[in-house]
Coordinates of N, CA and C in Angstrom, one line a residue:
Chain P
X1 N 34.0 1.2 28.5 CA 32.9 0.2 28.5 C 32.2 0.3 29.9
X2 N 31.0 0.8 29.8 CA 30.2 0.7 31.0 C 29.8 -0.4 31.9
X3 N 30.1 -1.8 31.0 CA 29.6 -3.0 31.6 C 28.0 -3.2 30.9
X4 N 27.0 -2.3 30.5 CA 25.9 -2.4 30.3 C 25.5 -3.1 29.3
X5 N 25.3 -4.0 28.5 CA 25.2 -4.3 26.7 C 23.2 -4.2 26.5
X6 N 23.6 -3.6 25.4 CA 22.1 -3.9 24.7 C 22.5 -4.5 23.1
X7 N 21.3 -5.0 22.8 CA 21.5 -5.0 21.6 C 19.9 -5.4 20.9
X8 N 19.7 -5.2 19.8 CA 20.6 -4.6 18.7 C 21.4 -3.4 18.5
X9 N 22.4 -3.4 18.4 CA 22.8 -1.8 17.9 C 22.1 -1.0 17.2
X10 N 21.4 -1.8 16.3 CA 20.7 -1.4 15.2 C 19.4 -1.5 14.6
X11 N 18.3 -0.7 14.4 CA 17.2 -1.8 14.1 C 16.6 -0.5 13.1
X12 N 15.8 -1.7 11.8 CA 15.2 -0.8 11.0 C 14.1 -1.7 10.7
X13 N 12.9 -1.2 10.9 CA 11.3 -1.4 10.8 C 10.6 -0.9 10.3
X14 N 9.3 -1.3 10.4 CA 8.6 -0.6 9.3 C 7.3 0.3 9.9
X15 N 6.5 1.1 9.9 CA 5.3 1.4 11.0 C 4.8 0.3 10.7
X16 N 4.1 0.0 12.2 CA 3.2 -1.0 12.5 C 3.5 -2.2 12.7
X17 N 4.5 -2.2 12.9 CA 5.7 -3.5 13.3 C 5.7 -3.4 14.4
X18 N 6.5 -4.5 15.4 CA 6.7 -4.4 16.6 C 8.1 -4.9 16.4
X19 N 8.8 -4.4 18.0 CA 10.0 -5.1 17.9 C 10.5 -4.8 19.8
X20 N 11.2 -5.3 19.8 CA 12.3 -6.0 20.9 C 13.5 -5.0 21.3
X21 N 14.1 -5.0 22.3 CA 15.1 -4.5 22.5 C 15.9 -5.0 23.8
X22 N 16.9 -5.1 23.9 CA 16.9 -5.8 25.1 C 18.4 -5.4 25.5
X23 N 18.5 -5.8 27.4 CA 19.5 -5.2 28.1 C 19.8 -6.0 29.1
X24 N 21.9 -6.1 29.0 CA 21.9 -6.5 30.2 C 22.5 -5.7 31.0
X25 N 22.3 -5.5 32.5 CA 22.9 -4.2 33.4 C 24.1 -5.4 33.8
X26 N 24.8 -4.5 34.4 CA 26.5 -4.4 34.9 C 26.1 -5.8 35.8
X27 N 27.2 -6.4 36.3 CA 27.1 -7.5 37.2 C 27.2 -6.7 38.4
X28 N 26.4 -7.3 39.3 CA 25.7 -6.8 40.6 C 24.8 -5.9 40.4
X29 N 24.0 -5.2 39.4 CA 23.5 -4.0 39.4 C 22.1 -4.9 39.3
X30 N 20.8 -4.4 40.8 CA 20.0 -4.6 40.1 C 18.7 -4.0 39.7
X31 N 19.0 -2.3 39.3 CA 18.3 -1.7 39.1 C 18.0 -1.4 37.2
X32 N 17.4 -1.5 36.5 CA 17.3 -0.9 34.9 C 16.5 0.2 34.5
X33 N 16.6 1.1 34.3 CA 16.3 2.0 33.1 C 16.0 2.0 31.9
X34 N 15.4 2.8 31.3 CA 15.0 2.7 30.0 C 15.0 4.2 29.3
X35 N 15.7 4.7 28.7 CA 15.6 6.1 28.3 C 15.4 5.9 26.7
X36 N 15.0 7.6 26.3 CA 14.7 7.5 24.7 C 15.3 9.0 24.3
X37 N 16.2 8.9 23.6 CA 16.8 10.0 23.4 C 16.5 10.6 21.6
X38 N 15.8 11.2 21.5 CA 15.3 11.8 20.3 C 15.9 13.2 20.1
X39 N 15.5 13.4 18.8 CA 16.3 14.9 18.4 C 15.3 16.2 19.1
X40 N 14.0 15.6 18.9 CA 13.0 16.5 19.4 C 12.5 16.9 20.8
X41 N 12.3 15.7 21.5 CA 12.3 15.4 23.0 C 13.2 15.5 24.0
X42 N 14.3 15.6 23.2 CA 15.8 15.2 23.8 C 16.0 13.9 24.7
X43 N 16.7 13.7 25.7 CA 16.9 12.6 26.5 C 15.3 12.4 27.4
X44 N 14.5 11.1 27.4 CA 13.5 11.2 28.2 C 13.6 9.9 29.0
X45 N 13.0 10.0 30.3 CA 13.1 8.6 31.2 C 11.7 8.2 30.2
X46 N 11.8 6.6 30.5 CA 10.5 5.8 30.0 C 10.1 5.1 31.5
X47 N 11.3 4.0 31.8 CA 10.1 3.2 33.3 C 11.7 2.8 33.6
X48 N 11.3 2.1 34.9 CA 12.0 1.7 35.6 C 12.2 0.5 36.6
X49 N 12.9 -0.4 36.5 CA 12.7 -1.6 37.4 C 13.5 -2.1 38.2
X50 N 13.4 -2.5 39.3 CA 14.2 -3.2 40.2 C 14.2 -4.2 40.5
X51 N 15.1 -5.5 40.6 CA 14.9 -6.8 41.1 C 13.6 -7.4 40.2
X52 N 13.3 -7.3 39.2 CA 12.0 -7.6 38.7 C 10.6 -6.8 39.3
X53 N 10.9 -6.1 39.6 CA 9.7 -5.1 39.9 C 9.6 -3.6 39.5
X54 N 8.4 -3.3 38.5 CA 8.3 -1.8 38.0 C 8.5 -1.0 39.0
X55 N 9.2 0.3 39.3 CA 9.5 1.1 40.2 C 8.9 2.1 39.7
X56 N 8.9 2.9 38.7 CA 9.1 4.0 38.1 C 8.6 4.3 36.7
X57 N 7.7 5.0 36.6 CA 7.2 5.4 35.1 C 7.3 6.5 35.0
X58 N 7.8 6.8 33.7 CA 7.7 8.3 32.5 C 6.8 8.1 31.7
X59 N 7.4 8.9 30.8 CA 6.7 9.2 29.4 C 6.7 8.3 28.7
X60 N 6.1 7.1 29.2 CA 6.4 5.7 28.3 C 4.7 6.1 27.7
X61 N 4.3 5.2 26.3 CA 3.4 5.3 25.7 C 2.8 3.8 26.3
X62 N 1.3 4.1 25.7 CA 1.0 3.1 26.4 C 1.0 1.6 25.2
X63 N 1.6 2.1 24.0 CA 1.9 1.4 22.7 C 3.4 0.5 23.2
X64 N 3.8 0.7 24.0 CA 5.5 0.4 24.9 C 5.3 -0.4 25.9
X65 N 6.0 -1.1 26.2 CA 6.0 -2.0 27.9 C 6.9 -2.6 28.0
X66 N 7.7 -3.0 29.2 CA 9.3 -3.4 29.6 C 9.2 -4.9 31.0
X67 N 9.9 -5.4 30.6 CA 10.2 -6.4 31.7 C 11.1 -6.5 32.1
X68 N 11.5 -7.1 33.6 CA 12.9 -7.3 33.7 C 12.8 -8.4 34.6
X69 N 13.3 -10.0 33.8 CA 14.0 -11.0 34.1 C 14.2 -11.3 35.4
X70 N 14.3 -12.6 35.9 CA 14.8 -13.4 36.9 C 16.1 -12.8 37.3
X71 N 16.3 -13.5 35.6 CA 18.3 -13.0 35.6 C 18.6 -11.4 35.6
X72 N 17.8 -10.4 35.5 CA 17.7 -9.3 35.8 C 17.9 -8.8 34.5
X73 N 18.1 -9.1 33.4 CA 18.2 -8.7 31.9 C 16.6 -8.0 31.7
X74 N 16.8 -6.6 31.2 CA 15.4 -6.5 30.9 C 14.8 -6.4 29.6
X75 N 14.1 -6.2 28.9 CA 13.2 -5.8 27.3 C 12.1 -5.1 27.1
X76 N 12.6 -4.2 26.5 CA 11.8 -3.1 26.0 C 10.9 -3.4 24.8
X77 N 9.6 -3.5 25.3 CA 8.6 -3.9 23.5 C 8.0 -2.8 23.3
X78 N 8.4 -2.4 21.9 CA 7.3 -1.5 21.3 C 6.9 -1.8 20.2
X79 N 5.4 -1.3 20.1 CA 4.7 -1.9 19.2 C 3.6 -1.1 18.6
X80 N 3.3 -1.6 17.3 CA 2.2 0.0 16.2 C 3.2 0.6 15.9
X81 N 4.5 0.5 15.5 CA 5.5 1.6 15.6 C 5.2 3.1 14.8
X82 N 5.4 4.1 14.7 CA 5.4 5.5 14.3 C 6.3 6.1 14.1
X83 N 6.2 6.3 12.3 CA 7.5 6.9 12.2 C 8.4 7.5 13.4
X84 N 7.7 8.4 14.7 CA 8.1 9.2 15.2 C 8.7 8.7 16.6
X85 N 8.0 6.9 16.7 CA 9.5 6.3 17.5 C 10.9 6.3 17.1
X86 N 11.1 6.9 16.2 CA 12.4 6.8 15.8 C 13.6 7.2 16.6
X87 N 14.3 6.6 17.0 CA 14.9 7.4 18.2 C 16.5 6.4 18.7
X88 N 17.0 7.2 20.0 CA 17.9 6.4 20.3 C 17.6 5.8 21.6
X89 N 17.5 4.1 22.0 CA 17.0 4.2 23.2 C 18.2 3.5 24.1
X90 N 18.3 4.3 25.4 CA 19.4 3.8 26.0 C 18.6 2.6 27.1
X91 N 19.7 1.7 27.8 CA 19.1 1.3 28.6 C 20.3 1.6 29.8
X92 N 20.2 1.6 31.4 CA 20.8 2.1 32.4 C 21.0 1.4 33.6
X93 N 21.4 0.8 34.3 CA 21.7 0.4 35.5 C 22.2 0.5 36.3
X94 N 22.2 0.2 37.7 CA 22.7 0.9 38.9 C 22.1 0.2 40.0
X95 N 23.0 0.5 40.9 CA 23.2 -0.9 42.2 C 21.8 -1.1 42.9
X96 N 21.4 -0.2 43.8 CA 20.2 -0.1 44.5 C 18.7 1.0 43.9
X97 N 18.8 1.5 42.9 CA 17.7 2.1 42.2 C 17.2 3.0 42.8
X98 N 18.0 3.9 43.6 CA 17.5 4.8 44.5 C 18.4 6.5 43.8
X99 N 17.7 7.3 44.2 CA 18.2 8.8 43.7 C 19.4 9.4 43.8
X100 N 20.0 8.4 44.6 CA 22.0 9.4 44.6 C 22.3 7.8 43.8
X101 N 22.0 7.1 43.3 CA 22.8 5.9 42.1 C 23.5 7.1 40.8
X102 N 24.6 6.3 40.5 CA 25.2 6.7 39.1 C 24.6 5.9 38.9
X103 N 23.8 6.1 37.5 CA 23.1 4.9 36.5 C 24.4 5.5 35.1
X104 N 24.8 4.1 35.0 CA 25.4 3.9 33.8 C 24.7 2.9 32.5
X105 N 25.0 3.7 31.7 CA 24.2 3.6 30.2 C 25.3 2.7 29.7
X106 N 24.1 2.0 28.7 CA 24.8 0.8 27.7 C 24.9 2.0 26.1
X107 N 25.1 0.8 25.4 CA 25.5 1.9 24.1 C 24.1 2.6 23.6
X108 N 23.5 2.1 23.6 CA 22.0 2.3 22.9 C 21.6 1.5 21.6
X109 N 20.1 1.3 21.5 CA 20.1 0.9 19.9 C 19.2 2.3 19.4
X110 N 19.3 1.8 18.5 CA 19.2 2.7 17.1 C 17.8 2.5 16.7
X111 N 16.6 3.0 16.9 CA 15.7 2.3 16.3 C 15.1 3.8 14.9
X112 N 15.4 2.8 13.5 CA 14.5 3.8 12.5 C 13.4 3.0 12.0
X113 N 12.2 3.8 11.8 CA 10.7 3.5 11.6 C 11.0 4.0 10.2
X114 N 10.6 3.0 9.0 CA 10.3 4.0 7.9 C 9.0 3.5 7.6
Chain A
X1 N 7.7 20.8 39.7 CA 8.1 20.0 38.7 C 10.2 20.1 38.6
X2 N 10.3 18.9 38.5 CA 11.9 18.8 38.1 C 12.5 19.9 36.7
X3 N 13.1 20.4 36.4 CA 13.6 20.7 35.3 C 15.1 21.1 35.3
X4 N 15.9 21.3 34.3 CA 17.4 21.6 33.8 C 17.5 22.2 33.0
X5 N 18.1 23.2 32.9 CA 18.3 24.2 31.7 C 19.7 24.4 31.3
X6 N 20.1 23.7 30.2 CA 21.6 23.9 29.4 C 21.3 25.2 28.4
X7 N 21.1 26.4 28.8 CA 21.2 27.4 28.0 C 22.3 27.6 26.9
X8 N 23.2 27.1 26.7 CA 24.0 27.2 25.9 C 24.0 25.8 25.3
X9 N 23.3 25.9 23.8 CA 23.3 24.6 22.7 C 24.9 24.3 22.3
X10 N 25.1 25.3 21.7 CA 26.6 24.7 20.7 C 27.7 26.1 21.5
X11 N 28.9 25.2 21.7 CA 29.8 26.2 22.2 C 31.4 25.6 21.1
X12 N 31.7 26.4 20.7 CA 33.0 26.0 20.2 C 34.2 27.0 20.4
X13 N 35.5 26.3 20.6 CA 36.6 26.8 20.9 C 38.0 26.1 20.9
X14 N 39.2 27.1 20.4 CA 40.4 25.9 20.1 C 41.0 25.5 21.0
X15 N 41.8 24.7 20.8 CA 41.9 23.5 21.5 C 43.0 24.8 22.4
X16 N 42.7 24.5 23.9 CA 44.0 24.6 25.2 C 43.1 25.7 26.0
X17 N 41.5 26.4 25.4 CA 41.0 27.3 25.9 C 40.2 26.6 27.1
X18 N 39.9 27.5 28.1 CA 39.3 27.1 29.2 C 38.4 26.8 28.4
X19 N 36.9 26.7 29.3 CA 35.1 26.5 28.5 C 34.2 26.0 29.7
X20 N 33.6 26.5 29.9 CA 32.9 26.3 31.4 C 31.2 26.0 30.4
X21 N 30.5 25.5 31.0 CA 29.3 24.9 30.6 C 28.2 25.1 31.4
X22 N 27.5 25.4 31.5 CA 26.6 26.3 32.2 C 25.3 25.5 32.8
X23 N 24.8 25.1 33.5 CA 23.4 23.9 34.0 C 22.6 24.9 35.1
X24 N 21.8 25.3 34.6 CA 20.3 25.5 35.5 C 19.6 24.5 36.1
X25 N 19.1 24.4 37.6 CA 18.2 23.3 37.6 C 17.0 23.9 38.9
X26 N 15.4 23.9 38.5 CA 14.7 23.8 39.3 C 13.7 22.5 40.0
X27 N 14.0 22.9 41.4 CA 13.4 21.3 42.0 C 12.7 22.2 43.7
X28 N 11.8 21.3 43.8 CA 11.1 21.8 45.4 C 11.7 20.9 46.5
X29 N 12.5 20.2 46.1 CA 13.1 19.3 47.1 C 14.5 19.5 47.7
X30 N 14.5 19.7 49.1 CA 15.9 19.9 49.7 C 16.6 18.8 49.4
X31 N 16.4 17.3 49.1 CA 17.3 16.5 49.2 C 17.5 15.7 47.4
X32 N 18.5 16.3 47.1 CA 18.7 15.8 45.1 C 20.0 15.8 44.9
X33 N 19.7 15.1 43.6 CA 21.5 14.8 43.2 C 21.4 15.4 41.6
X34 N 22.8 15.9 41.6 CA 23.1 16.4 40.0 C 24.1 15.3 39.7
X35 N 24.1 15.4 38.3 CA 25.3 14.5 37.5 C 25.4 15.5 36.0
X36 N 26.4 14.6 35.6 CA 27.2 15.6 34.5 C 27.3 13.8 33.9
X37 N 26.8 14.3 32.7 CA 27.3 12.9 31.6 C 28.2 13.4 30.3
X38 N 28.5 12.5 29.2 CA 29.3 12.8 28.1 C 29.1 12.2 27.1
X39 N 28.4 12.8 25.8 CA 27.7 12.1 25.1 C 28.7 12.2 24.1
X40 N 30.5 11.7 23.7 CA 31.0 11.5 22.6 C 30.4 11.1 21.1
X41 N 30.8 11.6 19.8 CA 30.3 11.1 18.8 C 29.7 9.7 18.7
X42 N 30.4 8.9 18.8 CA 29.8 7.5 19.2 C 28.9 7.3 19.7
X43 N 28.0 7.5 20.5 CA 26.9 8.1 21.0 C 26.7 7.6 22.4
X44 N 27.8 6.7 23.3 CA 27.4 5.9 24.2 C 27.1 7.6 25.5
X45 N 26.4 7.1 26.4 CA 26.4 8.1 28.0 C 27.4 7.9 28.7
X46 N 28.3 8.3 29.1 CA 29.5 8.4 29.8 C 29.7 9.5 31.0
X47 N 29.2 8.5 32.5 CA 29.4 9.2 33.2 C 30.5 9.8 33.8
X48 N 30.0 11.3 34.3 CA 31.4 12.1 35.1 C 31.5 12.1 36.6
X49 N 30.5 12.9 36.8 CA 30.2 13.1 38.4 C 28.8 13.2 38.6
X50 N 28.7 13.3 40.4 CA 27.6 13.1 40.8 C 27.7 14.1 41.9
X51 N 27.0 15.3 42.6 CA 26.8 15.7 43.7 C 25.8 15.9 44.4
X52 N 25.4 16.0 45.6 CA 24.6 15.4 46.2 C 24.2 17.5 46.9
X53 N 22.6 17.6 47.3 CA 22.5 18.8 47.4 C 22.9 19.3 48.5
X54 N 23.6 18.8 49.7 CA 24.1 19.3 50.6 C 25.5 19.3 50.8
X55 N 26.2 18.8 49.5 CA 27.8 19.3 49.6 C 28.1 20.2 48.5
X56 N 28.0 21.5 48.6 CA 28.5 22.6 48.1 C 29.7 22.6 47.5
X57 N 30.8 22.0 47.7 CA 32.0 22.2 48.1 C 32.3 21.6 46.5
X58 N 33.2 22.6 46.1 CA 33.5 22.6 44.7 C 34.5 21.0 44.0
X59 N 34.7 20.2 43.3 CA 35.4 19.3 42.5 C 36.0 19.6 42.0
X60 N 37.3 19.0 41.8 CA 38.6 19.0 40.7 C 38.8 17.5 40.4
X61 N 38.8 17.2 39.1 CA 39.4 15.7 38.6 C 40.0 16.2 37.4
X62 N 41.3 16.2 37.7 CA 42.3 16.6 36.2 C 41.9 17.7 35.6
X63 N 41.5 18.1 34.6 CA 41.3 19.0 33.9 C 40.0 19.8 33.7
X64 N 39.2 18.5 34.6 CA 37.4 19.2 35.0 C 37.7 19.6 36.6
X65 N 36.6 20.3 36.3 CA 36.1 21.2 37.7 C 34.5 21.1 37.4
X66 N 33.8 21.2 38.7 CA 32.2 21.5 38.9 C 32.0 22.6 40.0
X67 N 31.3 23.4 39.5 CA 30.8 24.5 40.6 C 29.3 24.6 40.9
X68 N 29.0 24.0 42.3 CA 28.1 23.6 42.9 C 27.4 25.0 43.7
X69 N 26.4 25.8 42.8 CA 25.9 27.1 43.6 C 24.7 27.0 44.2
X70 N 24.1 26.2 44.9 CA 22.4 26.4 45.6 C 22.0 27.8 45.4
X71 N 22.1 28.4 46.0 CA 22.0 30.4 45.7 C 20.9 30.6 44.5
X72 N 22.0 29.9 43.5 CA 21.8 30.1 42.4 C 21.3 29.3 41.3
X73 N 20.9 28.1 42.1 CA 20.6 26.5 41.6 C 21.0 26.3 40.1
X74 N 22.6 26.1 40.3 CA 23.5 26.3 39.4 C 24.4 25.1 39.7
X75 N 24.9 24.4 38.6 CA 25.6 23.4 38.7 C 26.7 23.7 37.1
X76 N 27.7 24.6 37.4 CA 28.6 24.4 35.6 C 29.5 23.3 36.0
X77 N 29.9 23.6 34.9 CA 31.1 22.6 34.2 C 32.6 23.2 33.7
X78 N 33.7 23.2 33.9 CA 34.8 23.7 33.4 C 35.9 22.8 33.0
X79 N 36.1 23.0 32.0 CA 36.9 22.1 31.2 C 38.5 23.1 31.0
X80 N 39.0 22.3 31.5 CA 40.6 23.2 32.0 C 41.7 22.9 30.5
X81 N 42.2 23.9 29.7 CA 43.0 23.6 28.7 C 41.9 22.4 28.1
X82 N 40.9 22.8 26.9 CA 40.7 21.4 26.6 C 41.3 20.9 24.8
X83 N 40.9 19.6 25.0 CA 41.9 18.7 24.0 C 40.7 18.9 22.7
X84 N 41.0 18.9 21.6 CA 39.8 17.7 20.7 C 39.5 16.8 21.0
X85 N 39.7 15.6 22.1 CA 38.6 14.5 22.7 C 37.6 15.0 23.6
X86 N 37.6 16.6 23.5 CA 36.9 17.0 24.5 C 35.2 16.9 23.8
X87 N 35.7 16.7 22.3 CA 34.2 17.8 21.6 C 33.4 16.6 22.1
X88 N 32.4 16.6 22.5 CA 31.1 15.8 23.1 C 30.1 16.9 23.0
X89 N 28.6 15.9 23.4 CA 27.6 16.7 23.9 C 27.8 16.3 25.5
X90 N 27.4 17.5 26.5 CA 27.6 17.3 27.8 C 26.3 17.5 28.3
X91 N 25.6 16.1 29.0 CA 24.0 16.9 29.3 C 24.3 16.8 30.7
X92 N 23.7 17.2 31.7 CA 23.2 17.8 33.2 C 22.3 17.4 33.1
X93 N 22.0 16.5 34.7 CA 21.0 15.7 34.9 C 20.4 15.9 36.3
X94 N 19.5 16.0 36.6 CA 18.9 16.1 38.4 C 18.1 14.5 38.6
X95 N 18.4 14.1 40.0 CA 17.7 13.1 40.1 C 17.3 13.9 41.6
X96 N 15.7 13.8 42.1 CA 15.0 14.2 43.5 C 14.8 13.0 44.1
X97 N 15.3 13.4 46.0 CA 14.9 12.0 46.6 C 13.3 11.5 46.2
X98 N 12.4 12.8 46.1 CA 11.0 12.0 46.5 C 10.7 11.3 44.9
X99 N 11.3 11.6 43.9 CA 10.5 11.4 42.7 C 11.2 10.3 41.9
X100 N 11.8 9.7 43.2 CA 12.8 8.3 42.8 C 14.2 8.8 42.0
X101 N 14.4 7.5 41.5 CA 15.9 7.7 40.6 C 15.7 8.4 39.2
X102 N 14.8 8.8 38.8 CA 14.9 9.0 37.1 C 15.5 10.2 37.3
X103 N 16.2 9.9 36.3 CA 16.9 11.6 35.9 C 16.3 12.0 35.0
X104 N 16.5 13.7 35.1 CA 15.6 14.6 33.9 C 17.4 15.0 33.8
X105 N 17.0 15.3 32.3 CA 18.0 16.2 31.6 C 17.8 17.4 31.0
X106 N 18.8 18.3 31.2 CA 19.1 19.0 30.1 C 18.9 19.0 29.0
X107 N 19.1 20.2 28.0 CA 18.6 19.9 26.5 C 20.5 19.6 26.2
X108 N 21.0 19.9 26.4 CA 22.6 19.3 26.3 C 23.5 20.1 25.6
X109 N 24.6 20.4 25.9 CA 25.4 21.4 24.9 C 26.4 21.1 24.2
X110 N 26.5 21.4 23.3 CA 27.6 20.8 21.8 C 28.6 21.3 22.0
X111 N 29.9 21.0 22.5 CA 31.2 21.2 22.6 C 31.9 20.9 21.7
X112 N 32.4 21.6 20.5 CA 33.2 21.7 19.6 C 35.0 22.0 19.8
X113 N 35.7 21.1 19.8 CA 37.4 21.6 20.2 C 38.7 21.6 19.2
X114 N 38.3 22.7 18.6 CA 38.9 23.0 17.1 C 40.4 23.1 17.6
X115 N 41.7 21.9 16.7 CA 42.6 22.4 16.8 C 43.0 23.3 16.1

């Protein structure tokens, strides 16, 4: 157990829905990640935040947007969904947010678009 | 640009055989870190290690080893006698000082450990 939780484990929607995802990082950790792991794309960074502040953007769409909390919990919204969000999205944490961090992953949820 | 190359997708072999795992990685930056994750069936990321571009100097933890080549901007993996808890996907990861923390991955390789 990494310490990380997200949840849902599991989410099934429909295109053009929106939905929620959400994460809490390790105690003391106040950096979060956001990854999307697809069969096609493989593992991809999305964004990144520290202490409540965006640090870092990927391949995030601009259909997607993330916050992260006071209490440092962050949430991942996507929205218009496409079949081809289908994916696994992890969320990631780590002490200071900086380039030699282990970021440790929560389990991921599960998101299917039908 | 960052990139990783896990040339080898699916590797299988019975269980007690060595299996070394192979990670390419190109970057313009002298100062980066590699990691080694472990993607079990269950599907959680499960980190291994982490090395940093100016220690060379090879790892042992139990039954893994990492061989750290700059030369050859080479980072494998060896899995010493492995078990059936070994079968995972193993991705390789680079994070660059200038391009912050994100890690890029590898496309990840299927380790199958037939008893």
């Amino acid at each position: 157990d990494s310490g990380v939780t997200q949840t849902p484990k599991h989410l099934i929607t429909a295109t053009g829905q929106r939905v929620t995802l959400r994460c809490s990082p390790r105690s003391g950790d106040l950096s979060v990640y956001w990854y999307q792991q697809s069969l096609d794309q493989g593992l991809q960074f999305l964004i990144q935040y520290y202490n409540g502040e965006e640090r870092a953007k990927g391949n995030i769409l601009e259909r997607f947007s993330a916050q992260q909390f006071p209490d440092l919990h962050s949430e991942l919204n996507l929205s218009s969904l496409e079949l081809g969000d289908s994916a696994l999205y992890f969320c990631a944490s780590s002490v200071e947010g900086g380039s030699r961090d282990e970021q440790f992953f929560g389990p991921g949820t599960r998101l299917t678009v039908l | 640009a960052q990139k990783v190359t896990q040339a080898q997708t699916e590797i299988s072999v019975v269980e007690k055989e060595d299996v070394t795992l192979d990670c390419v990685y190109e970057t313009r930056d002298t100062t980066y870190y590699l990691f080694w994750y472990k993607q079990p069936p269950s599907g959680e990321l499960v980190f291994l290690i982490r090395r940093n571009s100016f220690d060379e100097q090879n790892e042992i933890s139990g039954r893994y080893s990492w061989n750290f080549q700059k030369s050859t901007s080479s980072f494998n993996f060896t899995i010493t006698a492995s078990q059936v808890v070994d079968s995972a996907v193993y991705f390789c990861a680079l994070s660059e000082l200038t391009s912050g923390s994100r890690l890029t991955f590898g496309e990840g390789t299927q380790l199958t450990v037939n008893p």
